[in-house]
Amino acid sequence: MSLRFPEVARPDYPNPMPPPWIAFPDIAPDSIGWRMGSGEVYMMDFHQWYMQLDDRAARHLRERWPAPEDWADFYPTYETRRRTRHETRRRR
């Protein structure tokens, strides 16, 4: 037996997508709100979008919206993931 889940409609986000602390300023970085509900959906969509950026676009985003102190690990973590993803693609 196979379960089918309905497709979830995704919002039409602006481009560039604002980082989570701009999009949801009332959700703390360590909140469960990033693992449930609209915060979770946004974080997943932001992740997919950010991973596709080239170096110049990612740098522009970081300069436009620097991470506040309580989000200090956000960009370094994403940059590590993004670089790893791009390197993996080049090897194929």
PDB file of C-alpha atoms in Angstrom:
ATOM      1  CA  MET A   1       0.000   0.000   0.000  1.00  0.00           C
ATOM      2  CA  SER A   2       1.347   3.396  -0.959  1.00  0.00           C
ATOM      3  CA  LEU A   3       0.439   6.572   0.858  1.00  0.00           C
ATOM      4  CA  ARG A   4       0.128   9.751  -1.131  1.00  0.00           C
ATOM      5  CA  PHE A   5       0.387  13.102   0.487  1.00  0.00           C
ATOM      6  CA  PRO A   6      -1.122  16.193  -1.105  1.00  0.00           C
ATOM      7  CA  GLU A   7       1.268  18.698  -2.613  1.00  0.00           C
ATOM      8  CA  VAL A   8       1.790  21.669  -0.361  1.00  0.00           C
ATOM      9  CA  ALA A   9       1.332  24.993  -2.119  1.00  0.00           C
ATOM     10  CA  ARG A  10       4.462  27.082  -1.753  1.00  0.00           C
ATOM     11  CA  PRO A  11       4.239  30.836  -1.472  1.00  0.00           C
ATOM     12  CA  ASP A  12       5.549  32.992  -4.268  1.00  0.00           C
ATOM     13  CA  TYR A  13       8.688  34.263  -2.578  1.00  0.00           C
ATOM     14  CA  PRO A  14      10.524  37.434  -3.552  1.00  0.00           C
ATOM     15  CA  ASN A  15      13.868  37.107  -5.265  1.00  0.00           C
ATOM     16  CA  PRO A  16      16.189  37.391  -3.484  1.00  0.00           C
ATOM     17  CA  MET A  17      14.600  35.539  -0.600  1.00  0.00           C
ATOM     18  CA  PRO A  18      15.205  37.344   2.677  1.00  0.00           C
ATOM     19  CA  PRO A  19      16.998  35.271   5.311  1.00  0.00           C
ATOM     20  CA  PRO A  20      14.830  33.774   8.058  1.00  0.00           C
ATOM     21  CA  TRP A  21      15.462  36.516  10.643  1.00  0.00           C
ATOM     22  CA  ILE A  22      14.072  39.057   8.167  1.00  0.00           C
ATOM     23  CA  ALA A  23      11.170  36.922   6.941  1.00  0.00           C
ATOM     24  CA  PHE A  24      10.129  35.846  10.458  1.00  0.00           C
ATOM     25  CA  PRO A  25      11.582  38.352  12.935  1.00  0.00           C
ATOM     26  CA  ASP A  26       9.407  37.033  15.767  1.00  0.00           C
ATOM     27  CA  ILE A  27      10.824  33.482  15.623  1.00  0.00           C
ATOM     28  CA  ALA A  28      14.008  33.062  17.675  1.00  0.00           C
ATOM     29  CA  PRO A  29      16.847  31.105  16.027  1.00  0.00           C
ATOM     30  CA  ASP A  30      16.509  28.242  18.524  1.00  0.00           C
ATOM     31  CA  SER A  31      12.701  28.140  18.367  1.00  0.00           C
ATOM     32  CA  ILE A  32      10.664  25.045  17.510  1.00  0.00           C
ATOM     33  CA  GLY A  33       8.999  27.393  15.000  1.00  0.00           C
ATOM     34  CA  TRP A  34      11.739  26.465  12.501  1.00  0.00           C
ATOM     35  CA  ARG A  35      10.746  22.813  12.763  1.00  0.00           C
ATOM     36  CA  MET A  36       6.989  23.234  12.553  1.00  0.00           C
ATOM     37  CA  GLY A  37       4.562  25.305  10.537  1.00  0.00           C
ATOM     38  CA  SER A  38       5.371  28.295   8.378  1.00  0.00           C
ATOM     39  CA  GLY A  39       8.900  28.711   9.753  1.00  0.00           C
ATOM     40  CA  GLU A  40       9.771  25.148   8.772  1.00  0.00           C
ATOM     41  CA  VAL A  41       8.383  25.570   5.259  1.00  0.00           C
ATOM     42  CA  TYR A  42      10.266  28.827   4.794  1.00  0.00           C
ATOM     43  CA  MET A  43      13.533  27.383   6.076  1.00  0.00           C
ATOM     44  CA  MET A  44      13.294  24.388   3.716  1.00  0.00           C
ATOM     45  CA  ASP A  45      12.485  26.623   0.746  1.00  0.00           C
ATOM     46  CA  PHE A  46      15.220  29.101   1.663  1.00  0.00           C
ATOM     47  CA  HIS A  47      17.712  26.247   1.922  1.00  0.00           C
ATOM     48  CA  GLN A  48      16.864  24.970  -1.571  1.00  0.00           C
ATOM     49  CA  TRP A  49      17.005  28.474  -3.012  1.00  0.00           C
ATOM     50  CA  TYR A  50      20.289  29.442  -1.303  1.00  0.00           C
ATOM     51  CA  MET A  51      22.016  26.211  -2.344  1.00  0.00           C
ATOM     52  CA  GLN A  52      21.509  27.171  -6.001  1.00  0.00           C
ATOM     53  CA  LEU A  53      23.106  30.617  -5.731  1.00  0.00           C
ATOM     54  CA  ASP A  54      26.425  31.319  -7.366  1.00  0.00           C
ATOM     55  CA  ASP A  55      29.214  32.852  -5.267  1.00  0.00           C
ATOM     56  CA  ARG A  56      28.454  36.426  -6.297  1.00  0.00           C
ATOM     57  CA  ALA A  57      24.734  36.199  -5.494  1.00  0.00           C
ATOM     58  CA  ALA A  58      25.412  34.533  -2.133  1.00  0.00           C
ATOM     59  CA  ARG A  59      27.946  37.213  -1.216  1.00  0.00           C
ATOM     60  CA  HIS A  60      25.473  39.954  -2.210  1.00  0.00           C
ATOM     61  CA  LEU A  61      22.789  38.400   0.001  1.00  0.00           C
ATOM     62  CA  ARG A  62      25.170  38.196   2.975  1.00  0.00           C
ATOM     63  CA  GLU A  63      26.167  41.831   2.487  1.00  0.00           C
ATOM     64  CA  ARG A  64      22.579  43.014   2.067  1.00  0.00           C
ATOM     65  CA  TRP A  65      21.326  41.151   5.152  1.00  0.00           C
ATOM     66  CA  PRO A  66      24.185  40.485   7.586  1.00  0.00           C
ATOM     67  CA  ALA A  67      23.365  37.931  10.250  1.00  0.00           C
ATOM     68  CA  PRO A  68      22.578  39.303  13.683  1.00  0.00           C
ATOM     69  CA  GLU A  69      24.647  37.983  16.573  1.00  0.00           C
ATOM     70  CA  ASP A  70      22.151  35.269  17.516  1.00  0.00           C
ATOM     71  CA  TRP A  71      22.266  33.961  13.913  1.00  0.00           C
ATOM     72  CA  ALA A  72      26.078  34.171  13.606  1.00  0.00           C
ATOM     73  CA  ASP A  73      26.472  30.511  12.542  1.00  0.00           C
ATOM     74  CA  PHE A  74      23.826  30.688   9.832  1.00  0.00           C
ATOM     75  CA  TYR A  75      25.824  31.878   6.817  1.00  0.00           C
ATOM     76  CA  PRO A  76      29.006  29.918   7.620  1.00  0.00           C
ATOM     77  CA  THR A  77      26.952  26.723   7.889  1.00  0.00           C
ATOM     78  CA  TYR A  78      25.130  27.421   4.636  1.00  0.00           C
ATOM     79  CA  GLU A  79      28.348  28.356   2.856  1.00  0.00           C
ATOM     80  CA  THR A  80      29.963  25.064   3.879  1.00  0.00           C
ATOM     81  CA  ARG A  81      26.941  23.160   2.577  1.00  0.00           C
ATOM     82  CA  ARG A  82      26.785  25.198  -0.628  1.00  0.00           C
ATOM     83  CA  ARG A  83      30.486  24.750  -1.406  1.00  0.00           C
ATOM     84  CA  THR A  84      30.260  21.012  -0.753  1.00  0.00           C
ATOM     85  CA  ARG A  85      27.263  20.767  -3.049  1.00  0.00           C
ATOM     86  CA  HIS A  86      28.972  22.719  -5.844  1.00  0.00           C
ATOM     87  CA  GLU A  87      32.173  20.644  -5.514  1.00  0.00           C
ATOM     88  CA  THR A  88      30.181  17.417  -5.663  1.00  0.00           C
ATOM     89  CA  ARG A  89      28.455  18.581  -8.855  1.00  0.00           C
ATOM     90  CA  ARG A  90      31.803  19.456 -10.484  1.00  0.00           C
ATOM     91  CA  ARG A  91      33.175  15.967  -9.821  1.00  0.00           C
ATOM     92  CA  ARG A  92      30.335  14.257 -11.684  1.00  0.00           C
TER      93      ARG A  92
END
